[in-house]
Short mmCIF file of C-alpha atoms (C1' of nucleotides) in Angstrom, two decimals:
data_model
loop_
_atom_site.label_atom_id
_atom_site.label_comp_id
_atom_site.label_asym_id
_atom_site.label_seq_id
_atom_site.Cartn_x
_atom_site.Cartn_y
_atom_site.Cartn_z
CA UNK A 1 0.00 0.00 0.00
CA UNK A 2 1.00 3.63 -0.37
CA UNK A 3 2.22 5.84 2.42
CA UNK A 4 0.26 7.25 5.25
CA UNK A 5 2.36 10.20 6.11
CA UNK A 6 -0.44 11.85 8.01
CA UNK A 7 0.43 9.51 10.79
CA UNK A 8 3.87 10.93 11.18
CA UNK A 9 2.45 13.07 13.92
CA UNK A 10 4.88 12.00 16.54
CA UNK A 11 8.06 13.95 15.93
CA UNK A 12 6.42 17.21 15.01
CA UNK A 13 7.13 20.35 16.96
CA UNK A 14 4.71 23.00 18.16
CA UNK A 15 5.36 26.70 18.82
CA UNK A 16 5.54 27.79 22.45
CA UNK A 17 3.35 30.85 22.00
CA UNK A 18 -0.16 29.87 23.14
CA UNK A 19 -2.04 31.30 20.18
CA UNK A 20 0.31 29.89 17.61
CA UNK A 21 0.39 26.58 19.40
CA UNK A 22 -3.38 26.27 19.34
CA UNK A 23 -3.52 27.35 15.71
CA UNK A 24 -0.94 24.85 14.57
CA UNK A 25 -2.57 22.08 16.58
CA UNK A 26 -5.99 22.74 15.06
CA UNK A 27 -4.76 23.02 11.51
CA UNK A 28 -2.58 19.95 11.84
CA UNK A 29 -4.82 17.57 13.75
CA UNK A 30 -8.03 18.23 11.87
CA UNK A 31 -6.78 16.97 8.53
CA UNK A 32 -4.69 14.20 10.09
CA UNK A 33 -7.64 12.72 11.97
CA UNK A 34 -9.84 13.12 8.93
CA UNK A 35 -7.36 11.22 6.82
CA UNK A 36 -7.27 8.36 9.28
CA UNK A 37 -11.02 8.07 9.21
CA UNK A 38 -11.41 8.47 5.47
CA UNK A 39 -8.78 5.84 4.87
CA UNK A 40 -11.04 3.37 6.65
CA UNK A 41 -14.01 4.40 4.56
CA UNK A 42 -12.01 4.00 1.41
CA UNK A 43 -10.75 0.59 2.46
CA UNK A 44 -14.38 -0.40 2.91
CA UNK A 45 -15.19 0.86 -0.58
CA UNK A 46 -17.35 3.66 0.78
CA UNK A 47 -17.56 7.28 -0.42
CA UNK A 48 -16.00 10.22 1.38
CA UNK A 49 -17.53 11.95 4.38
CA UNK A 50 -18.92 14.78 2.32
CA UNK A 51 -21.51 12.39 1.00
CA UNK A 52 -22.32 11.24 4.49
CA UNK A 53 -22.82 14.80 5.61
CA UNK A 54 -25.35 15.44 2.88
CA UNK A 55 -27.23 12.23 3.52
CA UNK A 56 -27.31 12.76 7.26
CA UNK A 57 -28.43 16.37 6.99
CA UNK A 58 -31.30 15.32 4.75
CA UNK A 59 -32.28 12.43 6.98
CA UNK A 60 -32.11 14.53 10.12
CA UNK A 61 -33.81 17.67 8.86
CA UNK A 62 -35.90 16.42 5.98
CA UNK A 63 -35.67 17.66 2.38
CA UNK A 64 -33.51 20.76 2.09
CA UNK A 65 -32.65 23.35 -0.48
CA UNK A 66 -29.12 23.42 -1.81
CA UNK A 67 -28.69 26.76 -0.14
CA UNK A 68 -29.38 25.23 3.25
CA UNK A 69 -27.13 22.27 2.64
CA UNK A 70 -24.36 24.68 1.75
CA UNK A 71 -24.94 26.60 4.96
CA UNK A 72 -24.95 23.43 7.05
CA UNK A 73 -21.77 22.14 5.55
CA UNK A 74 -19.96 25.46 5.27
CA UNK A 75 -19.18 24.99 1.61
CA UNK A 76 -19.73 27.09 -1.48
CA UNK A 77 -22.88 26.99 -3.58
CA UNK A 78 -21.19 25.72 -6.67
CA UNK A 79 -19.62 22.92 -4.65
CA UNK A 80 -23.03 21.78 -3.47
CA UNK A 81 -24.42 22.07 -6.95
CA UNK A 82 -21.86 19.67 -8.32
CA UNK A 83 -21.86 17.40 -5.28
CA UNK A 84 -25.60 16.92 -5.66
CA UNK A 85 -25.06 16.29 -9.37
CA UNK A 86 -22.81 13.36 -8.53
CA UNK A 87 -24.99 12.00 -5.77
CA UNK A 88 -28.06 12.25 -7.94
CA UNK A 89 -26.25 10.40 -10.70
CA UNK A 90 -25.66 7.65 -8.14
CA UNK A 91 -29.32 7.59 -7.20
CA UNK A 92 -28.76 8.68 -3.60
CA UNK A 93 -30.71 11.93 -3.73
CA UNK A 94 -33.24 13.61 -6.00
CA UNK A 95 -33.81 17.22 -6.92
CA UNK A 96 -37.45 18.27 -7.00
CA UNK A 97 -39.12 21.56 -7.77
CA UNK A 98 -39.43 24.03 -4.96
CA UNK A 99 -43.05 25.17 -4.61
CA UNK A 100 -42.45 28.51 -2.94
CA UNK A 101 -39.40 29.60 -4.91
CA UNK A 102 -39.16 28.78 -8.56
CA UNK A 103 -35.43 29.44 -8.60
CA UNK A 104 -34.75 26.81 -6.02
CA UNK A 105 -34.86 23.08 -5.82
CA UNK A 106 -35.47 20.79 -2.92
CA UNK A 107 -33.15 17.86 -2.41
CA UNK A 108 -34.68 14.61 -1.15
CA UNK A 109 -32.90 11.44 0.00
CA UNK A 110 -33.82 8.21 -1.73
CA UNK A 111 -34.09 4.76 -0.17
CA UNK A 112 -30.67 3.97 -1.57
CA UNK A 113 -29.38 7.10 0.13
CA UNK A 114 -30.77 6.07 3.49
CA UNK A 115 -29.27 2.63 3.14
CA UNK A 116 -25.87 3.97 2.17
CA UNK A 117 -25.79 6.33 5.10
CA UNK A 118 -26.22 3.41 7.46
CA UNK A 119 -23.47 1.47 5.80
CA UNK A 120 -21.15 4.45 6.08
CA UNK A 121 -22.01 5.02 9.71
CA UNK A 122 -21.12 1.44 10.56
CA UNK A 123 -17.52 2.30 9.64
CA UNK A 124 -17.49 6.01 10.41
CA UNK A 125 -18.74 5.72 13.99
CA UNK A 126 -16.04 3.31 15.17
CA UNK A 127 -13.35 5.10 13.18
CA UNK A 128 -14.26 8.40 14.80
CA UNK A 129 -14.18 6.79 18.20
CA UNK A 130 -10.74 5.34 17.53
CA UNK A 131 -9.44 8.65 16.24
CA UNK A 132 -10.41 10.32 19.51
CA UNK A 133 -9.60 7.37 21.75
CA UNK A 134 -6.82 9.29 23.48
CA UNK A 135 -9.36 11.55 25.17
CA UNK A 136 -11.71 10.79 28.03
CA UNK A 137 -15.32 11.86 27.66
CA UNK A 138 -14.71 14.87 29.83
CA UNK A 139 -11.74 15.89 27.78
CA UNK A 140 -13.73 15.49 24.58
CA UNK A 141 -16.40 17.80 25.96
CA UNK A 142 -13.78 20.29 27.08
CA UNK A 143 -12.19 20.24 23.64
CA UNK A 144 -15.55 20.71 21.96
CA UNK A 145 -16.42 23.60 24.26
CA UNK A 146 -13.17 25.41 23.53
CA UNK A 147 -13.61 25.01 19.79
CA UNK A 148 -17.24 26.01 19.80
CA UNK A 149 -16.29 29.17 21.64
CA UNK A 150 -14.31 30.16 18.57
CA UNK A 151 -17.39 30.26 16.41
CA UNK A 152 -19.09 32.92 18.45
CA UNK B 1 -18.31 40.78 -2.83
CA UNK B 2 -19.03 37.09 -2.93
CA UNK B 3 -20.20 34.97 -0.04
CA UNK B 4 -18.40 34.10 3.11
CA UNK B 5 -20.54 31.28 4.26
CA UNK B 6 -17.82 29.95 6.47
CA UNK B 7 -18.86 32.58 8.91
CA UNK B 8 -22.32 31.16 9.29
CA UNK B 9 -21.06 29.40 12.34
CA UNK B 10 -23.60 30.77 14.71
CA UNK B 11 -26.76 28.78 14.17
CA UNK B 12 -25.08 25.42 13.73
CA UNK B 13 -25.89 22.55 16.03
CA UNK B 14 -23.56 20.05 17.66
CA UNK B 15 -24.26 16.47 18.74
CA UNK B 16 -24.61 15.83 22.46
CA UNK B 17 -22.42 12.73 22.48
CA UNK B 18 -18.96 13.85 23.66
CA UNK B 19 -16.95 12.05 21.00
CA UNK B 20 -19.18 13.15 18.15
CA UNK B 21 -19.31 16.66 19.53
CA UNK B 22 -15.55 16.97 19.62
CA UNK B 23 -15.24 15.46 16.16
CA UNK B 24 -17.74 17.79 14.60
CA UNK B 25 -16.21 20.79 16.33
CA UNK B 26 -12.72 19.96 15.07
CA UNK B 27 -13.79 19.26 11.52
CA UNK B 28 -15.96 22.34 11.36
CA UNK B 29 -13.80 24.94 13.10
CA UNK B 30 -10.51 24.04 11.47
CA UNK B 31 -11.58 24.90 7.93
CA UNK B 32 -13.75 27.82 9.05
CA UNK B 33 -10.89 29.53 10.88
CA UNK B 34 -8.56 28.79 8.03
CA UNK B 35 -10.92 30.40 5.58
CA UNK B 36 -11.14 33.54 7.67
CA UNK B 37 -7.38 33.83 7.74
CA UNK B 38 -6.83 32.99 4.10
CA UNK B 39 -9.42 35.53 3.07
CA UNK B 40 -7.25 38.20 4.63
CA UNK B 41 -4.19 36.96 2.83
CA UNK B 42 -6.03 36.95 -0.43
CA UNK B 43 -7.34 40.46 0.16
CA UNK B 44 -3.75 41.52 0.63
CA UNK B 45 -2.77 39.85 -2.64
CA UNK B 46 -0.69 37.24 -0.86
CA UNK B 47 -0.42 33.52 -1.59
CA UNK B 48 -2.06 30.79 0.47
CA UNK B 49 -0.67 29.46 3.72
CA UNK B 50 0.82 26.41 2.08
CA UNK B 51 3.45 28.63 0.60
CA UNK B 52 4.11 30.20 3.95
CA UNK B 53 4.56 26.79 5.53
CA UNK B 54 7.21 25.87 2.99
CA UNK B 55 9.05 29.16 3.34
CA UNK B 56 8.96 29.07 7.09
CA UNK B 57 10.10 25.46 7.32
CA UNK B 58 13.08 26.27 5.10
CA UNK B 59 13.95 29.41 7.03
CA UNK B 60 13.64 27.68 10.38
CA UNK B 61 15.40 24.43 9.58
CA UNK B 62 17.61 25.35 6.67
CA UNK B 63 17.54 23.69 3.23
CA UNK B 64 15.42 20.56 3.21
CA UNK B 65 14.68 17.67 0.95
CA UNK B 66 11.21 17.44 -0.52
CA UNK B 67 10.70 14.31 1.51
CA UNK B 68 11.25 16.24 4.73
CA UNK B 69 9.02 19.09 3.67
CA UNK B 70 6.29 16.58 2.97
CA UNK B 71 6.73 15.05 6.42
CA UNK B 72 6.67 18.45 8.09
CA UNK B 73 3.52 19.52 6.31
CA UNK B 74 1.73 16.19 6.36
CA UNK B 75 1.10 16.19 2.66
CA UNK B 76 1.82 13.75 -0.12
CA UNK B 77 5.04 13.62 -2.07
CA UNK B 78 3.51 14.46 -5.36
CA UNK B 79 1.87 17.50 -3.81
CA UNK B 80 5.21 18.79 -2.63
CA UNK B 81 6.75 18.09 -5.97
CA UNK B 82 4.24 20.30 -7.72
CA UNK B 83 4.11 22.91 -4.99
CA UNK B 84 7.86 23.37 -5.27
CA UNK B 85 7.48 23.55 -9.07
CA UNK B 86 5.19 26.55 -8.67
CA UNK B 87 7.25 28.25 -6.01
CA UNK B 88 10.42 27.72 -8.00
CA UNK B 89 8.74 29.24 -11.04
CA UNK B 90 8.01 32.26 -8.85
CA UNK B 91 11.63 32.48 -7.77
CA UNK B 92 10.92 31.82 -4.09
CA UNK B 93 12.87 28.60 -3.76
CA UNK B 94 15.49 26.68 -5.70
CA UNK B 95 16.10 22.98 -6.16
CA UNK B 96 19.73 21.96 -5.95
CA UNK B 97 21.46 18.61 -6.24
CA UNK B 98 21.67 16.53 -3.14
CA UNK B 99 25.26 15.47 -2.50
CA UNK B 100 24.58 12.35 -0.46
CA UNK B 101 21.61 11.01 -2.40
CA UNK B 102 21.55 11.38 -6.15
CA UNK B 103 17.83 10.68 -6.28
CA UNK B 104 17.02 13.59 -4.04
CA UNK B 105 17.12 17.31 -4.29
CA UNK B 106 17.60 19.93 -1.66
CA UNK B 107 15.25 22.88 -1.62
CA UNK B 108 16.73 26.25 -0.74
CA UNK B 109 14.84 29.44 -0.02
CA UNK B 110 15.84 32.53 -2.02
CA UNK B 111 16.05 36.15 -0.93
CA UNK B 112 12.69 36.74 -2.55
CA UNK B 113 11.31 33.85 -0.55
CA UNK B 114 12.58 35.26 2.72
CA UNK B 115 11.09 38.63 1.90
CA UNK B 116 7.75 37.15 0.94
CA UNK B 117 7.54 35.17 4.12
CA UNK B 118 7.86 38.35 6.13
CA UNK B 119 5.17 40.06 4.12
CA UNK B 120 2.85 37.12 4.67
CA UNK B 121 3.54 36.99 8.37
CA UNK B 122 2.61 40.64 8.74
CA UNK B 123 -0.92 39.65 7.77
CA UNK B 124 -0.99 36.07 8.98
CA UNK B 125 0.08 36.79 12.55
CA UNK B 126 -2.66 39.30 13.31
CA UNK B 127 -5.26 37.27 11.43
CA UNK B 128 -4.43 34.19 13.47
CA UNK B 129 -4.66 36.20 16.64
CA UNK B 130 -8.07 37.54 15.64
CA UNK B 131 -9.31 34.10 14.71
CA UNK B 132 -8.50 32.84 18.20
CA UNK B 133 -9.41 36.03 20.03
CA UNK B 134 -12.28 34.31 21.84
CA UNK B 135 -9.82 32.28 23.90
CA UNK B 136 -7.60 33.40 26.76
CA UNK B 137 -3.98 32.30 26.69
CA UNK B 138 -4.71 29.56 29.19
CA UNK B 139 -7.57 28.30 27.12
CA UNK B 140 -5.43 28.31 24.01
CA UNK B 141 -2.84 26.20 25.78
CA UNK B 142 -5.51 23.85 27.05
CA UNK B 143 -6.92 23.49 23.57
CA UNK B 144 -3.50 22.83 22.12
CA UNK B 145 -2.75 20.24 24.79
CA UNK B 146 -5.96 18.33 24.13
CA UNK B 147 -5.34 18.30 20.40
CA UNK B 148 -1.71 17.31 20.70
CA UNK B 149 -2.78 14.39 22.85
CA UNK B 150 -4.60 13.04 19.83
CA UNK B 151 -1.41 12.70 17.85
CA UNK B 152 0.20 10.30 20.26
"C1'" DT C 1 29.06 -9.03 -5.57
"C1'" DC C 2 24.68 -9.43 -7.31
"C1'" DT C 3 19.87 -9.27 -6.67
"C1'" DA C 4 15.58 -7.95 -4.63
"C1'" DT C 5 13.23 -4.52 -2.47
"C1'" DA C 6 12.46 0.09 -0.96
"C1'" DT C 7 12.69 5.13 -1.51
"C1'" DA C 8 12.85 9.90 -4.00
"C1'" DG C 9 10.79 12.38 -7.01
"C1'" DA C 10 8.19 13.34 -11.46
"C1'" DT C 11 4.26 12.88 -14.48
"C1'" DG C 12 -0.07 11.49 -17.55
"C1'" DC C 13 -4.60 11.35 -16.86
"C1'" DA C 14 -9.10 11.79 -14.89
"C1'" DA C 15 -11.64 14.07 -11.44
"C1'" DA C 16 -12.49 17.89 -8.44
"C1'" DT C 17 -12.04 22.78 -7.25
"C1'" DG C 18 -12.22 27.95 -7.44
"C1'" DC C 19 -13.44 31.83 -9.91
"C1'" DA C 20 -16.11 34.63 -12.69
"C1'" DA C 21 -20.00 35.12 -15.23
"C1'" DC C 22 -24.61 33.97 -16.27
"C1'" DA C 23 -29.88 33.25 -16.42
"C1'" DA C 24 -33.88 33.21 -13.87
"C1'" DG C 25 -36.66 34.42 -10.20
"C1'" DC C 26 -37.51 37.18 -5.98
"C1'" DC C 27 -38.30 41.46 -3.28
"C1'" DG C 28 -38.64 46.14 -1.85
"C1'" DA C 29 -38.81 51.15 -2.99
"C1'" DC C 30 -40.97 54.19 -5.48
"C1'" DG D 1 -46.84 48.14 -11.63
"C1'" DT D 2 -41.79 48.43 -12.60
"C1'" DC D 3 -37.16 49.09 -11.83
"C1'" DG D 4 -32.83 48.12 -9.49
"C1'" DG D 5 -30.59 45.09 -6.82
"C1'" DC D 6 -30.26 40.67 -4.41
"C1'" DT D 7 -30.48 35.50 -4.18
"C1'" DT D 8 -30.47 30.81 -6.19
"C1'" DG D 9 -28.38 27.68 -8.77
"C1'" DT D 10 -25.51 26.43 -12.98
"C1'" DT D 11 -21.58 26.40 -16.02
"C1'" DG D 12 -16.99 27.39 -18.87
"C1'" DC D 13 -12.47 27.67 -18.00
"C1'" DA D 14 -8.12 27.31 -15.83
"C1'" DT D 15 -5.86 25.38 -11.94
"C1'" DT D 16 -5.21 21.84 -8.62
"C1'" DT D 17 -5.68 17.32 -6.81
"C1'" DG D 18 -5.37 12.12 -6.41
"C1'" DC D 19 -4.07 7.98 -8.25
"C1'" DA D 20 -1.21 4.97 -10.64
"C1'" DT D 21 2.89 4.49 -12.72
"C1'" DC D 22 7.61 5.35 -14.08
"C1'" DT D 23 12.73 6.18 -13.73
"C1'" DA D 24 16.65 6.40 -11.12
"C1'" DT D 25 19.03 5.52 -7.11
"C1'" DA D 26 19.86 3.47 -2.60
"C1'" DT D 27 20.10 -0.33 0.61
"C1'" DA D 28 19.78 -4.91 2.66
"C1'" DG D 29 20.58 -9.74 2.25
"C1'" DA D 30 22.01 -14.07 0.05
#
DNA sequence: TCTATATAGATGCAAATGCAACAAGCCGAC
DNA sequence: GTCGGCTTGTTGCATTTGCATCTATATAGA
């Protein structure tokens, strides 16, 4: 198999300055953990997490407009447009007319989409747990609280 | 100006489960903060942070092989190869022969590279500080410590 | 030494991304 | 009403990515 250099996390140094240290840690660990998890999805022949996010948002909140999906996922409109193109081509979602705004469309999940989400979660859930296994539950909550503070 | 949907961080929900909550927070805040900072670089007509990372690694540690840059930045070899192509074309770095391994090359930073790094830092530093302004120094250190734990 | 295997880096190709521009519909001021 | 400006979603184009593969060199082991 190829490399996996995102797991060369051991020898890396961090700045001493608190702000810089936090910044580097966030920007380094986010992608590294993501790569670990996505590698397991790929090994299982499953699509990337982006697809999961769409499917889960639709299952959780019901049919949504592309605009709202974009807002949920913090990605650009044109990205959603093309992501939904691909997912629709795979039969996971459907675009339907939007009654109260003729510009818009409403995205619905299909049965196949629901089924795929479950198959992804069966791998994603455990992989996420493993990725964060070094933290206790309290620490995980602390970490989340600190990060969420940054969004406000 | 265009959108900036990465700042729609306010209304977003987080799972109650500690592990999931931490995961979502990391994966959401990392890119959102990055986008805020990179927007300021772009407004100033400066290149993306990737370039900064290369320049700073070379300035800090001296000339490096592409292999070592890749390890430092947690990115794939072929990405480095092409990143250095572009930076070399811009006169910021130079590839030179590697005396003790004829396969390899050593990347050196040029005067222009040193100068550019300083210009980037003048924007990057303050932007980073602003992005993390919601945290005290203690909190920043706490956050960093929790994240760094995940790499071990 | 000679061979097998591993590593460094580059690259062709297909897919994905970002940007800018666009059409179509909405909405509020007048 | 209608006019200007905003929002929604799409698309052409150039750039960037990821994957697989390739060459050249290094290194370990018989």
